[in-house]
Rosetta silent file (secondary structure, phi, psi, omega in degrees, C-alpha in Angstrom):
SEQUENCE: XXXXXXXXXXXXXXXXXXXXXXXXXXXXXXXXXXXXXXXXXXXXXXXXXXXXXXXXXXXXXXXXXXXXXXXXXXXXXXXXXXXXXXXXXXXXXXXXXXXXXXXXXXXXXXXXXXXXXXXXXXXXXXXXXXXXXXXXXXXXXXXXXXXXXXXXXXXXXXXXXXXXXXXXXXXXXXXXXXXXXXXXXXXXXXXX
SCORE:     score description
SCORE:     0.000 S_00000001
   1 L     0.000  121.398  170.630   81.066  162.860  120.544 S_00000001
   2 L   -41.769  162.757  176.838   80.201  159.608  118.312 S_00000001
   3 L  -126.637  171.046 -161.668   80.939  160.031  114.730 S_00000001
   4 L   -86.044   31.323  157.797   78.176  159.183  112.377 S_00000001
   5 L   -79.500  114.534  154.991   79.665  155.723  111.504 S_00000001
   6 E   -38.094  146.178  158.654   77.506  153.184  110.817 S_00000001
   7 E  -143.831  110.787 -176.018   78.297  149.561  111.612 S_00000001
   8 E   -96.151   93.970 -162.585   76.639  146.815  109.980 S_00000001
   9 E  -101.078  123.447  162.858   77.136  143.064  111.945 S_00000001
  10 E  -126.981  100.215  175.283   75.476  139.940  109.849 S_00000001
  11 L   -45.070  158.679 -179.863   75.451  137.113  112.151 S_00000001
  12 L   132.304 -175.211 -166.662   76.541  133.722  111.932 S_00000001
  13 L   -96.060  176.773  160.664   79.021  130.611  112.095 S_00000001
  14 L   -74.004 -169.460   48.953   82.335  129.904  110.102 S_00000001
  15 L   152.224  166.743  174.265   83.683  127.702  107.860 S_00000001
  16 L   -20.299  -24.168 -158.215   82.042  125.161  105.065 S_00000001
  17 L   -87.790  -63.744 -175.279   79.659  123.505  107.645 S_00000001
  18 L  -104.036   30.377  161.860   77.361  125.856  108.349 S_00000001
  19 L   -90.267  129.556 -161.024   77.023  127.874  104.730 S_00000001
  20 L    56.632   89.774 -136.309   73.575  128.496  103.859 S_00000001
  21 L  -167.471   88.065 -149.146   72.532  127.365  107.243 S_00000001
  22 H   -44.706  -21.843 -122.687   69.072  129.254  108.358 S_00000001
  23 H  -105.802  -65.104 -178.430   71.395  130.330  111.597 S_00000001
  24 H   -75.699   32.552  171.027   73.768  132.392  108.988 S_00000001
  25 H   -88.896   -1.283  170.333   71.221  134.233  106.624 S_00000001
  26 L   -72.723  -52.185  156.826   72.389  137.191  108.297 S_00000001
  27 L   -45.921  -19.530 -170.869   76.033  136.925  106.939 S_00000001
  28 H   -82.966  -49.116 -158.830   73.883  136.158  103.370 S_00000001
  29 H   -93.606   11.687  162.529   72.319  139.516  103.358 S_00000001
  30 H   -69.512  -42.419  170.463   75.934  141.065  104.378 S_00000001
  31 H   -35.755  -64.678 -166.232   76.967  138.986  101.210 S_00000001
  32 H   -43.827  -86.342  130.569   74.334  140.695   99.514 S_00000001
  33 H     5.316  -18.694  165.492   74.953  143.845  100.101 S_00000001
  34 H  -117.961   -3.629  166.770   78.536  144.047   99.433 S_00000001
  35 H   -96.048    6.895 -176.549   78.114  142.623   96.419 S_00000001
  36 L  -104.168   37.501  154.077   75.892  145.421   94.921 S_00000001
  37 L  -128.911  -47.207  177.876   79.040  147.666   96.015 S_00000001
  38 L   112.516   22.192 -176.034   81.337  145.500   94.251 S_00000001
  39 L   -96.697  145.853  179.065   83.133  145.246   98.117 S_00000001
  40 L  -145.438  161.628 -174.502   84.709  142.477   99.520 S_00000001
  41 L   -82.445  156.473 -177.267   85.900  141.956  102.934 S_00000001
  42 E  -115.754  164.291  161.840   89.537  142.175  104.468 S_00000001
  43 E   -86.460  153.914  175.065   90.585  140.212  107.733 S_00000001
  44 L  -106.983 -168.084  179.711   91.027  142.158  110.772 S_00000001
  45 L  -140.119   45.961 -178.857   92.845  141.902  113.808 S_00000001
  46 L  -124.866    5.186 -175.618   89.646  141.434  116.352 S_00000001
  47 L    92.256   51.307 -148.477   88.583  138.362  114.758 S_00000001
  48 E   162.216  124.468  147.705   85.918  139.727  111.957 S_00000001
  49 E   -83.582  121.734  161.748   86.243  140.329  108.367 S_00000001
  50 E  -145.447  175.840  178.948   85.088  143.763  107.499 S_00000001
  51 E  -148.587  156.798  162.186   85.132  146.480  105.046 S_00000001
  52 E  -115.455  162.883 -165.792   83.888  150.301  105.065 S_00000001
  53 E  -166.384  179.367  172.620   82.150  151.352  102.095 S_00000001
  54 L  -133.344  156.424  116.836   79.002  153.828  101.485 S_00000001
  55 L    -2.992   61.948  163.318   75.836  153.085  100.290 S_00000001
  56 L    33.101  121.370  169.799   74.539  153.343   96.565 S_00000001
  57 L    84.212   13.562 -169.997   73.815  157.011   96.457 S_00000001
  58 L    80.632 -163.736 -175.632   76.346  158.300   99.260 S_00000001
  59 L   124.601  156.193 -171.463   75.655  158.461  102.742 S_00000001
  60 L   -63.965  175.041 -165.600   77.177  158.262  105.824 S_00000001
  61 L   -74.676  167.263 -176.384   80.435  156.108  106.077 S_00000001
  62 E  -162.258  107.885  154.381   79.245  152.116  106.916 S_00000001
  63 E   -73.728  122.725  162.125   81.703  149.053  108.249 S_00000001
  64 E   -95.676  144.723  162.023   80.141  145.838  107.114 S_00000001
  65 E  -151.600  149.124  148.059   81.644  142.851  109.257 S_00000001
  66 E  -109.657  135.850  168.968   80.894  139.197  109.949 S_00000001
  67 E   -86.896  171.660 -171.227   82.961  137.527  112.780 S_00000001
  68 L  -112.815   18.046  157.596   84.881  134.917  112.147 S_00000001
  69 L  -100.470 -161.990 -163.882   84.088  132.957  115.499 S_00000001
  70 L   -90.351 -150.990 -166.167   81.013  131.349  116.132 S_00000001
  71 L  -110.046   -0.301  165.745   77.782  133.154  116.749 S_00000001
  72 L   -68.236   -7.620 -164.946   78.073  132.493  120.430 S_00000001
  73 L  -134.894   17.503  168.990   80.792  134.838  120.472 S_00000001
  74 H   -32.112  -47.969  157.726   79.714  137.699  118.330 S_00000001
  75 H   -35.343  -81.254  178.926   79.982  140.255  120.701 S_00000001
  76 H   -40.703  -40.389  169.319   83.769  140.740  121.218 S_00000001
  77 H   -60.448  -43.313  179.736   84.439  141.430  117.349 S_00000001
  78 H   -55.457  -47.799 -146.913   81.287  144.221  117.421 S_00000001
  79 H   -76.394  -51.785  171.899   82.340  145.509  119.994 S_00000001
  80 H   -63.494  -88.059 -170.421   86.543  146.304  119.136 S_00000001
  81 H    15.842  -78.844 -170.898   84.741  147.588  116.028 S_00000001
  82 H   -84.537  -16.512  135.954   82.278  149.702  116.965 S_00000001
  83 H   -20.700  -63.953 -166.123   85.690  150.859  119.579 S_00000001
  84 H   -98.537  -36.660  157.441   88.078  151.701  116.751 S_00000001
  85 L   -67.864    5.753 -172.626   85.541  152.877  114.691 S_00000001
  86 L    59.036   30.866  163.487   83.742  155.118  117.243 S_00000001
  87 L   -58.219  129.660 -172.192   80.206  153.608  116.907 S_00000001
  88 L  -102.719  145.293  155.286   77.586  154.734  118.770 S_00000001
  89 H   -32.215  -37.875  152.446   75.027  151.811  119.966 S_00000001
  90 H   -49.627  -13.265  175.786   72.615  153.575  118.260 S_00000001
  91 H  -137.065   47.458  172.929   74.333  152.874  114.717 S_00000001
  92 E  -121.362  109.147  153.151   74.887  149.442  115.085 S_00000001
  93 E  -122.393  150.428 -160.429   73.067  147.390  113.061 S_00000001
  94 E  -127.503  140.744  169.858   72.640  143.451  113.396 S_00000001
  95 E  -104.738  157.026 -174.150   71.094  140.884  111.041 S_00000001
  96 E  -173.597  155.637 -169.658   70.416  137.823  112.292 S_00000001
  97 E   -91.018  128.970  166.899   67.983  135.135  111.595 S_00000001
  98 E   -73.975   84.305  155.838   64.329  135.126  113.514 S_00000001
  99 L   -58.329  -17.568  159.620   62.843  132.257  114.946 S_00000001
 100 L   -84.114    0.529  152.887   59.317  134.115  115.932 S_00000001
 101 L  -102.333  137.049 -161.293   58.807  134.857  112.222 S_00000001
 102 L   -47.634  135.986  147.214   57.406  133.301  109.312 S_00000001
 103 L   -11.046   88.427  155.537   60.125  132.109  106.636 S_00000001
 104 L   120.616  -20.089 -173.774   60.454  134.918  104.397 S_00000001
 105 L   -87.840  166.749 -175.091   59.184  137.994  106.752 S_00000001
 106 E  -151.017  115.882  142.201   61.553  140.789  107.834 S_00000001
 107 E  -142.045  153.817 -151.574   61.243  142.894  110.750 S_00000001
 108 E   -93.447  134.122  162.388   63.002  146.082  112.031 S_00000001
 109 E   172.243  169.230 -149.753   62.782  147.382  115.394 S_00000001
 110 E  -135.915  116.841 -176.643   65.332  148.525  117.952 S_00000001
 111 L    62.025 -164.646 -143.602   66.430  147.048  121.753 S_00000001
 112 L   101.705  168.185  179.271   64.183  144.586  122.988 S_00000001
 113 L  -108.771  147.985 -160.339   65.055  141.579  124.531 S_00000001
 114 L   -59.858   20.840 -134.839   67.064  138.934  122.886 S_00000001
 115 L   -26.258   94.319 -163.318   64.935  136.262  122.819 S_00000001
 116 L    94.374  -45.468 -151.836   67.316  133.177  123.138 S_00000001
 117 L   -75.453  118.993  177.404   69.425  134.378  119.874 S_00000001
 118 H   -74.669  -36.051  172.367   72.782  133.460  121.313 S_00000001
 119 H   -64.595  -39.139  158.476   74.942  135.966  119.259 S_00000001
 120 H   -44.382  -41.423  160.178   72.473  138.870  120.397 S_00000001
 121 H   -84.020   -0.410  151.757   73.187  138.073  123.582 S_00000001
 122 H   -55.952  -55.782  165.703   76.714  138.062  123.194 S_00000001
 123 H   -58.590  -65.437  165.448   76.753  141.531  121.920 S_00000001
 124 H   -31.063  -35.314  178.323   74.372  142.966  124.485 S_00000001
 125 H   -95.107    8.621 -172.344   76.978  141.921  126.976 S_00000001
 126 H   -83.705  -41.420  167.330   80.001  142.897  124.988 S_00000001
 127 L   -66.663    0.288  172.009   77.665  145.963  125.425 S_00000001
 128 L    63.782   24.113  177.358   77.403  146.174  128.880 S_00000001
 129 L    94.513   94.781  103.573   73.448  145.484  129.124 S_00000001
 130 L   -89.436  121.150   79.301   73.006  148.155  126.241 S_00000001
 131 L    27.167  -60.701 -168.772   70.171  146.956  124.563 S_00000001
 132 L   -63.557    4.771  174.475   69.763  150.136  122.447 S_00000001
 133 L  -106.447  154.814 -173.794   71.098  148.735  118.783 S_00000001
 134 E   -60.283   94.710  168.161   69.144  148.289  115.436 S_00000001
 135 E  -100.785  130.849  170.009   68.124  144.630  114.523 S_00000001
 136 E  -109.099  117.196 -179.371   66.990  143.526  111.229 S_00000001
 137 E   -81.917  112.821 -170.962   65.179  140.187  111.971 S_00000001
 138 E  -104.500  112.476 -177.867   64.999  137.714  108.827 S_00000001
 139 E   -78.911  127.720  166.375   62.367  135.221  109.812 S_00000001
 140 L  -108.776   84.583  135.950   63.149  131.473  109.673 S_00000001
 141 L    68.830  172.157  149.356   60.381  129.883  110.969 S_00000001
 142 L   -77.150 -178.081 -175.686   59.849  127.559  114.154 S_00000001
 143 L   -94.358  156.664  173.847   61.453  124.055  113.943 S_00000001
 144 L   -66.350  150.891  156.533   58.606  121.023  112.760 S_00000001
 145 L    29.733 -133.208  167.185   56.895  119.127  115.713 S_00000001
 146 L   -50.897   -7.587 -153.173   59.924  118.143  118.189 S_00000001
 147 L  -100.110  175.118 -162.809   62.673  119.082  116.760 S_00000001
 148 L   -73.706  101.032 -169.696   65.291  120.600  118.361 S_00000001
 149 L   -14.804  -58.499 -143.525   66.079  124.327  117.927 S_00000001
 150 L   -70.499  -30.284  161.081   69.316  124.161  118.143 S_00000001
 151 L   -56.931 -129.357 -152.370   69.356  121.321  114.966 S_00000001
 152 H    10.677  -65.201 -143.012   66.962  123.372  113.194 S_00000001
 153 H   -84.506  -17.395 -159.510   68.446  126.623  113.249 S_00000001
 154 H  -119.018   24.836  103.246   71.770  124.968  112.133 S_00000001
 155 L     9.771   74.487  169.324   70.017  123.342  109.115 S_00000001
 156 L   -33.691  134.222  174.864   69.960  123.949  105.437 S_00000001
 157 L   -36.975  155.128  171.559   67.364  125.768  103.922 S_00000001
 158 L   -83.878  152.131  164.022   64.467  123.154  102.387 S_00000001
 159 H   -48.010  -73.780 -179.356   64.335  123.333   98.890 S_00000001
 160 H   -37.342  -45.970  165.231   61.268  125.290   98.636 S_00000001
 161 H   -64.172  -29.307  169.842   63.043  127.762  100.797 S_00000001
 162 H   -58.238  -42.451  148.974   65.537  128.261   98.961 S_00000001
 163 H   -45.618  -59.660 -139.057   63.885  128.940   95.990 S_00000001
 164 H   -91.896  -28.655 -169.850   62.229  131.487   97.783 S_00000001
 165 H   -46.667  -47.669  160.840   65.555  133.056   99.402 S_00000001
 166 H   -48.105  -37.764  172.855   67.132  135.117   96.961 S_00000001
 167 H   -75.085  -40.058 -173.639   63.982  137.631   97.428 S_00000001
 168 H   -82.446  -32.716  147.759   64.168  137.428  100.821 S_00000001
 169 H   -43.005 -102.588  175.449   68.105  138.204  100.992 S_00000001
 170 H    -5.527  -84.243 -175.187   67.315  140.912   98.586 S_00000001
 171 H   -79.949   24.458  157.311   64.606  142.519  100.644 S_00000001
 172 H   -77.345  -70.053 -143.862   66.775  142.123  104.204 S_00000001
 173 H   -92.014   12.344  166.265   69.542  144.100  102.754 S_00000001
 174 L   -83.741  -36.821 -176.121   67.083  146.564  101.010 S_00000001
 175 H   -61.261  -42.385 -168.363   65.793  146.729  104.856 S_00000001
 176 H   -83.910   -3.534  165.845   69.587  147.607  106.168 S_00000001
 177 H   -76.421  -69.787 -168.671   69.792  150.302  103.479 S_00000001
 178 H   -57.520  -31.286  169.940   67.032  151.813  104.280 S_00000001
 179 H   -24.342  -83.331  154.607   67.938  151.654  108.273 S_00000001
 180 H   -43.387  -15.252  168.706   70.750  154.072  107.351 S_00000001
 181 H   -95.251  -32.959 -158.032   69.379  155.997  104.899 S_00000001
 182 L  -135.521  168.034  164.635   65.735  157.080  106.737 S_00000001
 183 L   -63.697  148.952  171.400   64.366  156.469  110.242 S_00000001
 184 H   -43.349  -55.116 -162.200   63.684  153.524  112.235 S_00000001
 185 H   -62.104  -31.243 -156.480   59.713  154.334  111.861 S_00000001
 186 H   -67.621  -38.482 -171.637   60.271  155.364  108.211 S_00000001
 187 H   -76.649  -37.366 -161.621   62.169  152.174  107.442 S_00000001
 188 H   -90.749  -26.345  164.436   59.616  149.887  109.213 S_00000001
 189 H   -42.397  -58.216 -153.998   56.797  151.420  107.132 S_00000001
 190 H   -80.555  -49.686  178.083   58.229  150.259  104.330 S_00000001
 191 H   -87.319  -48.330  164.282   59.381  146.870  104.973 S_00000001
 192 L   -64.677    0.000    0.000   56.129  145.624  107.053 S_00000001
């Protein structure tokens, strides 16, 4: 039987290069989020800085992690994770930045297909085709005119965005609280 541990995955790359990088606003609202616990992460020994903590108010237990490979390769750290912690697919939740959404929108919704996002599909197959985990999608936008996704996504925010960012980090990691606190439907009421 699963135990009711949560696991919370905020996508993105390493090192100096890619910080504050639309590709790695997922890892931002992990940021978030541990700092309104006053939590900070430890290294592991799957490749992933994590921590467990609860929630503001109690709650079931919750592992925050980012890996510490790139986001192509996401998967193998969730996975010994949600392993040694006993995670059920079903309590896995992953932020990750949304190219089919406006800048600044956030939406919740559960399996689906990955569209493109190479660290989702690294975790589905670390998952064995499961499908079946929690994503909170932080919409970056399309790329202007021609340019190339893969530049784009690995980008700095524009100024204007940026400005705007701190609310939208803020109401991502109000979205993974609520994930964990309430129901999928309850939670998407709320945030859409």
């Amino acid at each position: 039987m699963a135990s009711e541990t949560w696991l919370i995955a905020g996508l993105g790359n390493p090192g100096a290069r890619y910080q504050r990088t639309r590709h790695n606003i997922g890892q931002m609202v992990l940021d978030e989020l541990l700092d309104r616990m006053g939590a900070s992460y430890s290294r592991t020994k799957v490749g992933a800085k994590a921590v467990g903590a609860r929630l503001p108010g109690g709650g079931p237990k919750v592992i925050f992690a980012v890996s510490e490979g790139y986001m192509n390769t996401s998967g193998k750290p969730v996975r010994s994770l949600m392993d040694y912690f006993s995670v059920d697919p079903q309590h896995l939740v992953v932020v990750h930045d949304e190219l089919d959404i406006d800048f600044g929108r956030i939406k919740l919704k559960r399996g689906g297909s990955e569209g493109g996002h190479n660290g989702l599909k690294s975790i589905t197959q670390h998952l064995g085709g499961n499908r079946d985990y929690l994503r909170v999608r932080v919409g970056i936008g399309r790329p202007p005119g021609q340019m190339d996704t893969a530049d784009y996504v690995l980008q700095k925010f524009s100024s204007a965005e940026e400005n705007q960012l701190p609310g939208v980090i803020d109401r991502a990691a109000d979205a993974v609280e609520l994930l964990v606190t309430e129901d999928l439907t309850t939670a998407q009421n709320k945030v859409h």
